[in-house]
Tab-separated table of C-alpha atoms in Angstrom:
chain	number	residue	atom	x	y	z
A	1	UNK	CA	-54.237	-53.917	29.488
A	2	UNK	CA	-54.485	-51.239	26.841
A	3	UNK	CA	-51.437	-49.209	25.921
A	4	UNK	CA	-51.377	-45.452	26.310
A	5	UNK	CA	-50.496	-45.292	22.634
A	6	UNK	CA	-53.887	-46.636	21.540
A	7	UNK	CA	-55.942	-45.081	18.778
A	8	UNK	CA	-57.572	-42.455	21.005
A	9	UNK	CA	-54.301	-41.327	22.521
A	10	UNK	CA	-52.589	-41.307	19.126
A	11	UNK	CA	-55.215	-39.001	17.673
A	12	UNK	CA	-54.751	-36.578	20.571
A	13	UNK	CA	-50.981	-36.584	20.209
A	14	UNK	CA	-50.637	-36.323	16.447
A	15	UNK	CA	-50.381	-32.564	16.577
A	16	UNK	CA	-47.471	-32.756	19.006
A	17	UNK	CA	-45.124	-34.866	16.980
A	18	UNK	CA	-42.063	-33.801	15.060
A	19	UNK	CA	-43.353	-31.769	12.093
A	20	UNK	CA	-41.572	-33.671	9.343
A	21	UNK	CA	-42.045	-37.143	10.762
A	22	UNK	CA	-45.219	-37.188	12.782
A	23	UNK	CA	-47.408	-35.000	10.570
A	24	UNK	CA	-48.356	-37.305	7.746
A	25	UNK	CA	-47.901	-35.755	4.330
A	26	UNK	CA	-50.381	-36.331	1.541
A	27	UNK	CA	-47.589	-36.965	-0.969
A	28	UNK	CA	-44.157	-38.540	-0.742
A	29	UNK	CA	-42.677	-36.094	1.774
A	30	UNK	CA	-39.170	-34.737	2.305
A	31	UNK	CA	-38.235	-37.489	4.755
A	32	UNK	CA	-38.731	-40.215	2.147
A	33	UNK	CA	-36.684	-38.259	-0.408
A	34	UNK	CA	-33.854	-37.553	2.056
A	35	UNK	CA	-33.727	-41.190	3.107
A	36	UNK	CA	-33.877	-42.152	-0.553
A	37	UNK	CA	-30.704	-40.138	-1.122
A	38	UNK	CA	-28.992	-41.856	1.803
A	39	UNK	CA	-30.067	-45.246	0.484
A	40	UNK	CA	-28.897	-44.342	-3.027
A	41	UNK	CA	-25.374	-43.704	-1.771
A	42	UNK	CA	-25.386	-46.661	0.609
A	43	UNK	CA	-26.686	-49.059	-2.021
A	44	UNK	CA	-24.135	-47.784	-4.537
A	45	UNK	CA	-21.488	-48.695	-1.968
A	46	UNK	CA	-23.038	-52.046	-1.046
A	47	UNK	CA	-23.721	-53.139	-4.616
A	48	UNK	CA	-20.137	-52.420	-5.631
A	49	UNK	CA	-19.176	-55.118	-3.161
A	50	UNK	CA	-22.141	-57.394	-3.846
A	51	UNK	CA	-21.473	-57.293	-7.590
A	52	UNK	CA	-17.947	-58.660	-7.236
A	53	UNK	CA	-18.360	-60.745	-4.084
A	54	UNK	CA	-19.543	-64.000	-5.732
A	55	UNK	CA	-16.715	-63.717	-8.263
A	56	UNK	CA	-14.196	-62.796	-5.572
A	57	UNK	CA	-15.182	-65.735	-3.376
A	58	UNK	CA	-15.855	-68.485	-5.927
A	59	UNK	CA	-13.382	-67.624	-8.708
A	60	UNK	CA	-10.787	-65.536	-6.863
A	61	UNK	CA	-10.622	-67.536	-3.633
A	62	UNK	CA	-11.797	-70.886	-5.048
A	63	UNK	CA	-14.771	-71.494	-2.750
A	64	UNK	CA	-17.310	-74.205	-3.571
A	65	UNK	CA	-20.998	-73.335	-4.142
A	66	UNK	CA	-21.743	-74.805	-0.701
A	67	UNK	CA	-19.185	-72.525	0.959
A	68	UNK	CA	-20.495	-69.545	-0.998
A	69	UNK	CA	-24.042	-70.512	-0.003
A	70	UNK	CA	-23.030	-70.409	3.650
A	71	UNK	CA	-21.428	-66.974	3.322
A	72	UNK	CA	-24.271	-65.658	1.160
A	73	UNK	CA	-26.769	-66.889	3.726
A	74	UNK	CA	-24.740	-65.218	6.449
A	75	UNK	CA	-24.505	-62.020	4.388
A	76	UNK	CA	-28.272	-61.871	3.898
A	77	UNK	CA	-29.519	-63.681	6.980
A	78	UNK	CA	-27.476	-62.442	9.928
A	79	UNK	CA	-29.703	-59.350	9.916
A	80	UNK	CA	-32.428	-61.570	11.345
A	81	UNK	CA	-30.768	-61.482	14.741
A	82	UNK	CA	-30.632	-57.693	15.051
A	83	UNK	CA	-33.623	-56.388	13.065
A	84	UNK	CA	-36.033	-56.738	15.959
A	85	UNK	CA	-33.529	-55.189	18.353
A	86	UNK	CA	-32.980	-52.203	16.056
A	87	UNK	CA	-36.698	-51.680	15.504
A	88	UNK	CA	-37.598	-52.018	19.170
A	89	UNK	CA	-34.828	-49.717	20.391
A	90	UNK	CA	-35.832	-47.084	17.820
A	91	UNK	CA	-39.426	-47.216	19.102
A	92	UNK	CA	-38.376	-47.344	22.748
A	93	UNK	CA	-36.062	-44.347	22.475
A	94	UNK	CA	-38.177	-42.663	19.792
A	95	UNK	CA	-34.882	-42.005	17.999
A	96	UNK	CA	-35.332	-43.664	14.639
A	97	UNK	CA	-32.665	-41.541	12.935
A	98	UNK	CA	-30.039	-42.277	15.597
A	99	UNK	CA	-30.547	-46.045	15.437
A	100	UNK	CA	-30.584	-45.994	11.628
A	101	UNK	CA	-27.394	-43.919	11.647
A	102	UNK	CA	-25.611	-46.487	13.816
A	103	UNK	CA	-26.543	-49.156	11.300
A	104	UNK	CA	-25.352	-47.135	8.322
A	105	UNK	CA	-22.089	-46.367	10.126
A	106	UNK	CA	-21.356	-50.027	10.879
A	107	UNK	CA	-21.840	-50.988	7.238
A	108	UNK	CA	-19.477	-48.222	6.139
A	109	UNK	CA	-16.560	-48.963	8.450
A	110	UNK	CA	-16.433	-52.691	7.672
A	111	UNK	CA	-15.677	-52.266	3.940
A	112	UNK	CA	-11.850	-51.913	4.270
A	113	UNK	CA	-11.756	-55.059	6.414
A	114	UNK	CA	-12.766	-57.159	3.408
A	115	UNK	CA	-9.224	-56.573	2.154
A	116	UNK	CA	-7.595	-57.267	5.487
A	117	UNK	CA	-9.509	-60.554	5.803
A	118	UNK	CA	-7.930	-61.966	2.633
A	119	UNK	CA	-8.796	-65.631	2.111
A	120	UNK	CA	-9.441	-66.225	5.815
A	121	UNK	CA	-12.995	-67.589	5.896
A	122	UNK	CA	-13.462	-66.753	9.569
A	123	UNK	CA	-12.380	-63.150	9.083
A	124	UNK	CA	-14.510	-62.809	5.947
A	125	UNK	CA	-17.510	-64.215	7.782
A	126	UNK	CA	-17.024	-61.795	10.670
A	127	UNK	CA	-16.670	-58.806	8.323
A	128	UNK	CA	-19.760	-59.727	6.343
A	129	UNK	CA	-21.637	-60.294	9.585
A	130	UNK	CA	-20.811	-56.779	10.807
A	131	UNK	CA	-21.939	-55.304	7.487
A	132	UNK	CA	-25.252	-57.153	7.671
A	133	UNK	CA	-25.695	-56.303	11.357
A	134	UNK	CA	-25.512	-52.671	10.282
A	135	UNK	CA	-28.161	-53.300	7.627
A	136	UNK	CA	-30.343	-55.134	10.127
A	137	UNK	CA	-30.163	-52.319	12.655
A	138	UNK	CA	-31.024	-49.559	10.182
A	139	UNK	CA	-33.728	-51.088	7.997
A	140	UNK	CA	-36.755	-51.051	10.321
A	141	UNK	CA	-36.118	-47.550	11.789
A	142	UNK	CA	-35.621	-46.190	8.263
A	143	UNK	CA	-38.824	-47.786	6.979
A	144	UNK	CA	-40.675	-46.579	10.067
A	145	UNK	CA	-39.531	-43.004	9.348
A	146	UNK	CA	-40.922	-43.324	5.825
A	147	UNK	CA	-44.180	-44.905	6.967
A	148	UNK	CA	-44.739	-42.295	9.690
A	149	UNK	CA	-44.055	-39.392	7.321
A	150	UNK	CA	-47.006	-39.972	4.937
A	151	UNK	CA	-50.687	-40.813	5.264
A	152	UNK	CA	-51.913	-44.375	4.885
A	153	UNK	CA	-53.284	-43.857	1.366
A	154	UNK	CA	-49.837	-42.945	-0.007
A	155	UNK	CA	-47.682	-45.582	1.695
A	156	UNK	CA	-47.068	-47.500	-1.511
A	157	UNK	CA	-46.037	-44.381	-3.429
A	158	UNK	CA	-43.650	-43.205	-0.681
A	159	UNK	CA	-41.964	-46.593	-0.425
A	160	UNK	CA	-41.884	-46.816	-4.215
A	161	UNK	CA	-40.033	-43.500	-4.492
A	162	UNK	CA	-37.587	-44.521	-1.768
A	163	UNK	CA	-36.971	-47.932	-3.341
A	164	UNK	CA	-36.511	-46.331	-6.763
A	165	UNK	CA	-33.796	-44.035	-5.401
A	166	UNK	CA	-32.284	-46.941	-3.515
A	167	UNK	CA	-32.231	-48.927	-6.743
A	168	UNK	CA	-30.582	-46.079	-8.618
A	169	UNK	CA	-27.645	-46.681	-6.292
A	170	UNK	CA	-27.912	-50.409	-6.908
A	171	UNK	CA	-27.764	-49.667	-10.625
A	172	UNK	CA	-24.679	-47.459	-10.325
A	173	UNK	CA	-22.806	-49.785	-7.953
A	174	UNK	CA	-22.131	-52.687	-10.317
A	175	UNK	CA	-21.254	-50.221	-13.091
A	176	UNK	CA	-18.680	-48.549	-10.853
A	177	UNK	CA	-17.260	-51.954	-9.894
A	178	UNK	CA	-17.065	-52.954	-13.563
A	179	UNK	CA	-15.220	-49.756	-14.491
A	180	UNK	CA	-12.721	-50.248	-11.693
A	181	UNK	CA	-12.078	-53.869	-12.679
A	182	UNK	CA	-11.802	-52.837	-16.330
A	183	UNK	CA	-9.302	-50.077	-15.580
A	184	UNK	CA	-7.241	-52.131	-13.123
A	185	UNK	CA	-7.220	-55.916	-13.537
A	186	UNK	CA	-8.478	-57.762	-10.439
A	187	UNK	CA	-8.721	-54.432	-8.573
A	188	UNK	CA	-10.791	-55.777	-5.709
A	189	UNK	CA	-8.896	-53.514	-3.290
A	190	UNK	CA	-9.954	-50.421	-5.256
A	191	UNK	CA	-13.576	-51.590	-5.297
A	192	UNK	CA	-13.654	-52.067	-1.533
A	193	UNK	CA	-11.999	-48.702	-0.750
A	194	UNK	CA	-14.207	-46.668	-3.111
A	195	UNK	CA	-17.191	-48.458	-1.592
A	196	UNK	CA	-16.067	-47.301	1.867
A	197	UNK	CA	-15.823	-43.663	0.747
A	198	UNK	CA	-19.302	-43.658	-0.827
A	199	UNK	CA	-20.864	-45.291	2.252
A	200	UNK	CA	-19.282	-42.635	4.466
A	201	UNK	CA	-20.831	-39.913	2.289
A	202	UNK	CA	-24.223	-41.555	2.788
A	203	UNK	CA	-23.820	-41.340	6.577
A	204	UNK	CA	-22.995	-37.628	6.292
A	205	UNK	CA	-26.143	-37.002	4.218
A	206	UNK	CA	-28.209	-38.799	6.864
A	207	UNK	CA	-26.774	-36.599	9.595
A	208	UNK	CA	-27.320	-33.389	7.638
A	209	UNK	CA	-30.732	-33.838	6.001
A	210	UNK	CA	-32.879	-36.427	7.821
A	211	UNK	CA	-34.924	-35.116	10.798
A	212	UNK	CA	-33.608	-36.515	14.053
A	213	UNK	CA	-35.826	-35.364	16.911
A	214	UNK	CA	-38.459	-37.495	18.600
A	215	UNK	CA	-41.000	-38.932	16.175
A	216	UNK	CA	-43.559	-40.033	18.786
A	217	UNK	CA	-46.410	-38.017	20.303
A	218	UNK	CA	-45.387	-36.032	23.369
A	219	UNK	CA	-46.298	-37.950	26.512
A	220	UNK	CA	-46.796	-41.304	24.817
A	221	UNK	CA	-45.648	-44.441	26.644
A	222	UNK	CA	-42.581	-46.093	25.134
A	223	UNK	CA	-43.355	-49.731	24.258
A	224	UNK	CA	-41.681	-52.642	25.995
A	225	UNK	CA	-40.338	-55.584	24.023
A	226	UNK	CA	-43.290	-57.640	25.236
A	227	UNK	CA	-45.700	-55.067	23.862
A	228	UNK	CA	-43.865	-54.986	20.535
A	229	UNK	CA	-43.995	-58.759	20.206
A	230	UNK	CA	-47.625	-58.550	21.301
A	231	UNK	CA	-48.484	-57.421	17.770
A	232	UNK	CA	-48.373	-61.133	16.935
A	233	UNK	CA	-51.676	-61.507	18.785
A	234	UNK	CA	-53.401	-59.835	15.812
A	235	UNK	CA	-54.375	-62.697	13.427
A	236	UNK	CA	-53.984	-60.751	10.184
A	237	UNK	CA	-50.506	-59.493	11.066
A	238	UNK	CA	-49.525	-63.007	12.163
A	239	UNK	CA	-50.687	-64.474	8.857
A	240	UNK	CA	-48.704	-61.864	6.937
A	241	UNK	CA	-45.586	-62.658	8.987
A	242	UNK	CA	-45.953	-66.401	8.332
A	243	UNK	CA	-46.413	-65.765	4.602
A	244	UNK	CA	-43.358	-63.489	4.414
A	245	UNK	CA	-41.233	-66.017	6.302
A	246	UNK	CA	-42.279	-68.915	4.087
A	247	UNK	CA	-41.605	-66.863	0.958
A	248	UNK	CA	-38.181	-65.970	2.348
A	249	UNK	CA	-37.401	-69.679	2.700
A	250	UNK	CA	-37.786	-70.147	-1.063
A	251	UNK	CA	-36.031	-66.924	-2.117
A	252	UNK	CA	-32.427	-67.747	-2.965
A	253	UNK	CA	-29.772	-65.038	-3.075
A	254	UNK	CA	-29.371	-63.022	-6.257
A	255	UNK	CA	-25.763	-64.154	-6.415
A	256	UNK	CA	-26.875	-67.683	-7.271
A	257	UNK	CA	-28.880	-66.435	-10.250
A	258	UNK	CA	-25.909	-64.411	-11.448
A	259	UNK	CA	-23.553	-67.361	-10.995
A	260	UNK	CA	-26.046	-69.525	-12.880
A	261	UNK	CA	-26.120	-67.056	-15.767
A	262	UNK	CA	-22.336	-66.873	-15.804
A	263	UNK	CA	-22.151	-70.670	-15.916
A	264	UNK	CA	-24.811	-71.048	-18.627
A	265	UNK	CA	-23.511	-68.223	-20.849
A	266	UNK	CA	-19.777	-68.715	-20.185
A	267	UNK	CA	-19.411	-64.994	-19.511
A	268	UNK	CA	-15.968	-63.490	-19.145
A	269	UNK	CA	-15.397	-62.692	-15.474
A	270	UNK	CA	-14.856	-58.992	-16.227
A	271	UNK	CA	-18.537	-58.714	-17.236
A	272	UNK	CA	-19.867	-60.453	-14.131
A	273	UNK	CA	-20.346	-57.212	-12.114
A	274	UNK	CA	-22.668	-55.932	-14.863
A	275	UNK	CA	-25.273	-58.655	-14.308
A	276	UNK	CA	-27.033	-56.858	-11.419
A	277	UNK	CA	-27.482	-53.826	-13.688
A	278	UNK	CA	-30.272	-55.518	-15.618
A	279	UNK	CA	-32.413	-56.391	-12.609
A	280	UNK	CA	-31.679	-53.039	-10.967
A	281	UNK	CA	-32.761	-51.138	-14.091
A	282	UNK	CA	-36.098	-52.975	-14.184
A	283	UNK	CA	-36.573	-52.388	-10.457
A	284	UNK	CA	-35.840	-48.674	-10.906
A	285	UNK	CA	-38.374	-48.298	-13.713
A	286	UNK	CA	-41.209	-50.201	-12.023
A	287	UNK	CA	-40.795	-49.434	-8.294
A	288	UNK	CA	-42.910	-46.254	-8.292
A	289	UNK	CA	-45.587	-47.555	-10.720
A	290	UNK	CA	-46.046	-50.703	-8.635
A	291	UNK	CA	-46.210	-48.616	-5.456
A	292	UNK	CA	-48.898	-46.363	-6.923
A	293	UNK	CA	-50.778	-49.360	-8.316
A	294	UNK	CA	-50.700	-50.998	-4.890
A	295	UNK	CA	-52.203	-47.858	-3.319
A	296	UNK	CA	-54.941	-47.871	-5.951
A	297	UNK	CA	-56.022	-51.529	-6.177
A	298	UNK	CA	-54.726	-52.996	-2.909
A	299	UNK	CA	-51.280	-54.273	-2.015
A	300	UNK	CA	-51.956	-58.001	-1.825
A	301	UNK	CA	-52.250	-58.721	-5.551
A	302	UNK	CA	-49.062	-56.877	-6.680
A	303	UNK	CA	-47.143	-58.597	-3.878
A	304	UNK	CA	-48.265	-62.062	-4.971
A	305	UNK	CA	-47.659	-61.308	-8.656
A	306	UNK	CA	-44.161	-60.143	-7.768
A	307	UNK	CA	-43.381	-63.524	-6.238
A	308	UNK	CA	-44.676	-65.194	-9.391
A	309	UNK	CA	-42.155	-63.070	-11.306
A	310	UNK	CA	-39.418	-64.595	-9.151
A	311	UNK	CA	-40.771	-68.007	-10.100
A	312	UNK	CA	-40.405	-66.905	-13.711
A	313	UNK	CA	-36.742	-66.074	-13.106
A	314	UNK	CA	-36.091	-69.515	-11.604
A	315	UNK	CA	-37.967	-71.263	-14.408
A	316	UNK	CA	-36.105	-69.347	-17.109
A	317	UNK	CA	-32.874	-70.899	-15.869
A	318	UNK	CA	-34.357	-74.290	-16.774
A	319	UNK	CA	-35.460	-73.431	-20.311
A	320	UNK	CA	-33.423	-74.579	-23.348
A	321	UNK	CA	-32.522	-71.023	-24.307
A	322	UNK	CA	-29.252	-69.160	-24.285
A	323	UNK	CA	-27.673	-65.850	-25.133
A	324	UNK	CA	-29.392	-62.442	-24.769
A	325	UNK	CA	-32.889	-63.931	-24.381
A	326	UNK	CA	-31.857	-65.922	-21.294
A	327	UNK	CA	-30.183	-62.838	-19.865
A	328	UNK	CA	-33.117	-60.472	-20.491
A	329	UNK	CA	-35.793	-62.831	-19.187
A	330	UNK	CA	-33.941	-63.792	-16.008
A	331	UNK	CA	-32.843	-60.306	-15.032
A	332	UNK	CA	-36.165	-58.772	-16.067
A	333	UNK	CA	-38.178	-61.162	-13.919
A	334	UNK	CA	-35.836	-60.631	-10.980
A	335	UNK	CA	-36.245	-56.849	-11.246
A	336	UNK	CA	-40.046	-57.130	-11.406
A	337	UNK	CA	-39.977	-59.321	-8.308
A	338	UNK	CA	-38.252	-56.645	-6.267
A	339	UNK	CA	-40.350	-53.791	-7.680
A	340	UNK	CA	-43.612	-55.527	-6.762
A	341	UNK	CA	-42.650	-56.909	-3.344
A	342	UNK	CA	-39.942	-54.973	-1.504
A	343	UNK	CA	-41.633	-51.661	-0.724
A	344	UNK	CA	-45.125	-53.066	-1.273
A	345	UNK	CA	-44.749	-55.483	1.654
A	346	UNK	CA	-43.816	-52.611	3.983
A	347	UNK	CA	-46.761	-50.579	2.680
A	348	UNK	CA	-48.998	-53.618	3.165
A	349	UNK	CA	-48.073	-53.991	6.821
A	350	UNK	CA	-47.176	-50.474	7.967
A	351	UNK	CA	-50.547	-48.716	8.310
A	352	UNK	CA	-51.917	-51.479	10.517
A	353	UNK	CA	-49.110	-51.320	13.077
A	354	UNK	CA	-49.578	-48.807	15.941
A	355	UNK	CA	-47.409	-45.711	15.493
A	356	UNK	CA	-45.486	-46.257	18.719
A	357	UNK	CA	-44.491	-49.754	17.543
A	358	UNK	CA	-44.135	-49.138	13.824
A	359	UNK	CA	-40.391	-49.892	13.626
A	360	UNK	CA	-40.679	-52.966	15.852
A	361	UNK	CA	-43.603	-54.348	13.873
A	362	UNK	CA	-41.837	-53.894	10.561
A	363	UNK	CA	-38.690	-55.393	12.088
A	364	UNK	CA	-40.575	-58.559	13.053
A	365	UNK	CA	-41.710	-58.925	9.470
A	366	UNK	CA	-38.218	-58.322	8.097
A	367	UNK	CA	-36.771	-60.768	10.616
A	368	UNK	CA	-39.017	-63.517	9.324
A	369	UNK	CA	-37.868	-62.821	5.769
A	370	UNK	CA	-34.209	-62.741	6.777
A	371	UNK	CA	-34.372	-66.043	8.660
A	372	UNK	CA	-36.079	-67.642	5.682
A	373	UNK	CA	-33.509	-66.337	3.204
A	374	UNK	CA	-30.655	-67.527	5.404
A	375	UNK	CA	-32.025	-71.054	5.197
A	376	UNK	CA	-32.746	-70.722	1.476
A	377	UNK	CA	-29.175	-69.727	0.638
A	378	UNK	CA	-27.610	-72.600	2.562
A	379	UNK	CA	-30.064	-75.173	1.195
A	380	UNK	CA	-29.711	-73.999	-2.392
A	381	UNK	CA	-25.917	-73.992	-2.122
A	382	UNK	CA	-26.037	-77.571	-0.837
A	383	UNK	CA	-28.470	-78.618	-3.594
A	384	UNK	CA	-26.252	-77.106	-6.290
A	385	UNK	CA	-23.184	-78.850	-4.864
A	386	UNK	CA	-24.870	-82.246	-4.515
A	387	UNK	CA	-27.318	-82.341	-7.450
A	388	UNK	CA	-26.099	-79.769	-9.930
A	389	UNK	CA	-27.430	-76.410	-11.140
A	390	UNK	CA	-30.491	-77.625	-13.045
A	391	UNK	CA	-31.831	-79.858	-10.278
A	392	UNK	CA	-31.327	-77.107	-7.696
A	393	UNK	CA	-33.364	-74.581	-9.711
A	394	UNK	CA	-36.050	-77.204	-10.373
A	395	UNK	CA	-36.463	-77.832	-6.653
A	396	UNK	CA	-36.510	-74.089	-5.931
A	397	UNK	CA	-39.214	-73.500	-8.568
A	398	UNK	CA	-41.513	-76.209	-7.229
A	399	UNK	CA	-41.083	-75.003	-3.653
A	400	UNK	CA	-41.741	-71.361	-4.595
A	401	UNK	CA	-44.930	-72.195	-6.487
A	402	UNK	CA	-46.282	-74.141	-3.520
A	403	UNK	CA	-45.471	-71.341	-1.081
A	404	UNK	CA	-47.043	-68.630	-3.268
A	405	UNK	CA	-50.302	-70.601	-3.195
A	406	UNK	CA	-50.093	-70.864	0.598
A	407	UNK	CA	-49.269	-67.150	0.885
A	408	UNK	CA	-52.301	-66.217	-1.228
A	409	UNK	CA	-54.500	-67.987	1.319
A	410	UNK	CA	-52.717	-66.581	4.367
A	411	UNK	CA	-52.886	-62.907	3.385
A	412	UNK	CA	-56.411	-62.981	2.016
A	413	UNK	CA	-58.279	-59.751	2.834
A	414	UNK	CA	-60.846	-59.943	5.593
A	415	UNK	CA	-64.405	-59.166	4.601
A	416	UNK	CA	-65.143	-55.459	4.860
A	417	UNK	CA	-61.498	-54.477	5.411
A	418	UNK	CA	-58.850	-52.964	3.170
A	419	UNK	CA	-56.477	-55.486	1.671
A	420	UNK	CA	-53.660	-56.420	3.969
A	421	UNK	CA	-54.225	-53.576	6.433
A	422	UNK	CA	-54.321	-54.542	10.085
A	423	UNK	CA	-56.689	-52.272	12.028
A	424	UNK	CA	-54.383	-49.925	13.917
A	425	UNK	CA	-56.770	-49.514	16.789
A	426	UNK	CA	-56.616	-53.238	17.482
A	427	UNK	CA	-53.232	-54.453	16.241
A	428	UNK	CA	-51.272	-55.437	19.286
A	429	UNK	CA	-53.228	-53.039	21.488
A	430	UNK	CA	-53.468	-55.615	24.259
A	431	UNK	CA	-50.310	-56.534	26.084
């Protein structure tokens, strides 16, 4: 059975959609910029916490790498269980801003509870879970708003601009955390409270400046969960999902790289929050160029090269080098990885997903990544605890190289089709 939101119906309804969301701009568009501002503030808040969290848990509270791996996996992987729900509900209600706003609000209110949790692992786990549930709920509706606001040819550029603004917040967050810890010794309470205030400001910007009316054509049928999951029937989308999930399973949390650098370089703990600045700066510089390059030459190649950059970061940790060179190479490769993969993957998948299921389709993809990264964090934490740092990074490097080769085969472009784009008239059109 064909959905009412098929290609023919979509073309008829395009003129009836919300003007700033449904009418696809030829450039970046105001929606992407407004959401970029929200993400800038939210990421500033989140990265203040992320920058000090490994130090707070491992050094401050005395957790083992295995315990940290569990919490880091929870922090990054619990989103897997709510991403699809958030994306589907946003499509079903056609209220992408509302669902995204709920997610941003949850992440904001949980920040003070990090203090109240103290050293209680259960309370910390619950607080981190709520924060990541908020992220899981908001990510797909936000990316759908961006994808729906521009034409297909400029998807990479729009996501690149958004990710660059997002990364500007990621760049400022660790710096703010460092300044607070420098001014007040072990001022984790100040970091968490300032983070809460900045996140709240981000929610207010979302309410004031991001369009919030219906973003679907008037009269279109709202998709059921079965119809959303039905996108998996499209072979090219399914291959992309498998590739993203496998790559997630060999993508360890950034915190492990930072802890590895701190261990190798014997950095003073006060400088630990500055480590994410290096990767964030590289991400900020290259996010838009990689997005524009992906629009020009196809999105598959930059995505695969980005994962090879992550392999470079892992491998650098195994080289007999030290000092500034180790720092620059590791953080530089990590930043290039994010610049070439984060927004590019959404641009790779987005145009091929029907408009009425755009958030749900992107959520499925993000869910696969999140599940994979949850497993990766736990496994790497166990490997570090049992085998040591060097052996853990060796195993991660070998696994990543093998998966990149598999991913290159899975997301190969079909003959006569644009790279990585699933035909929107066919993708999931049959329930």
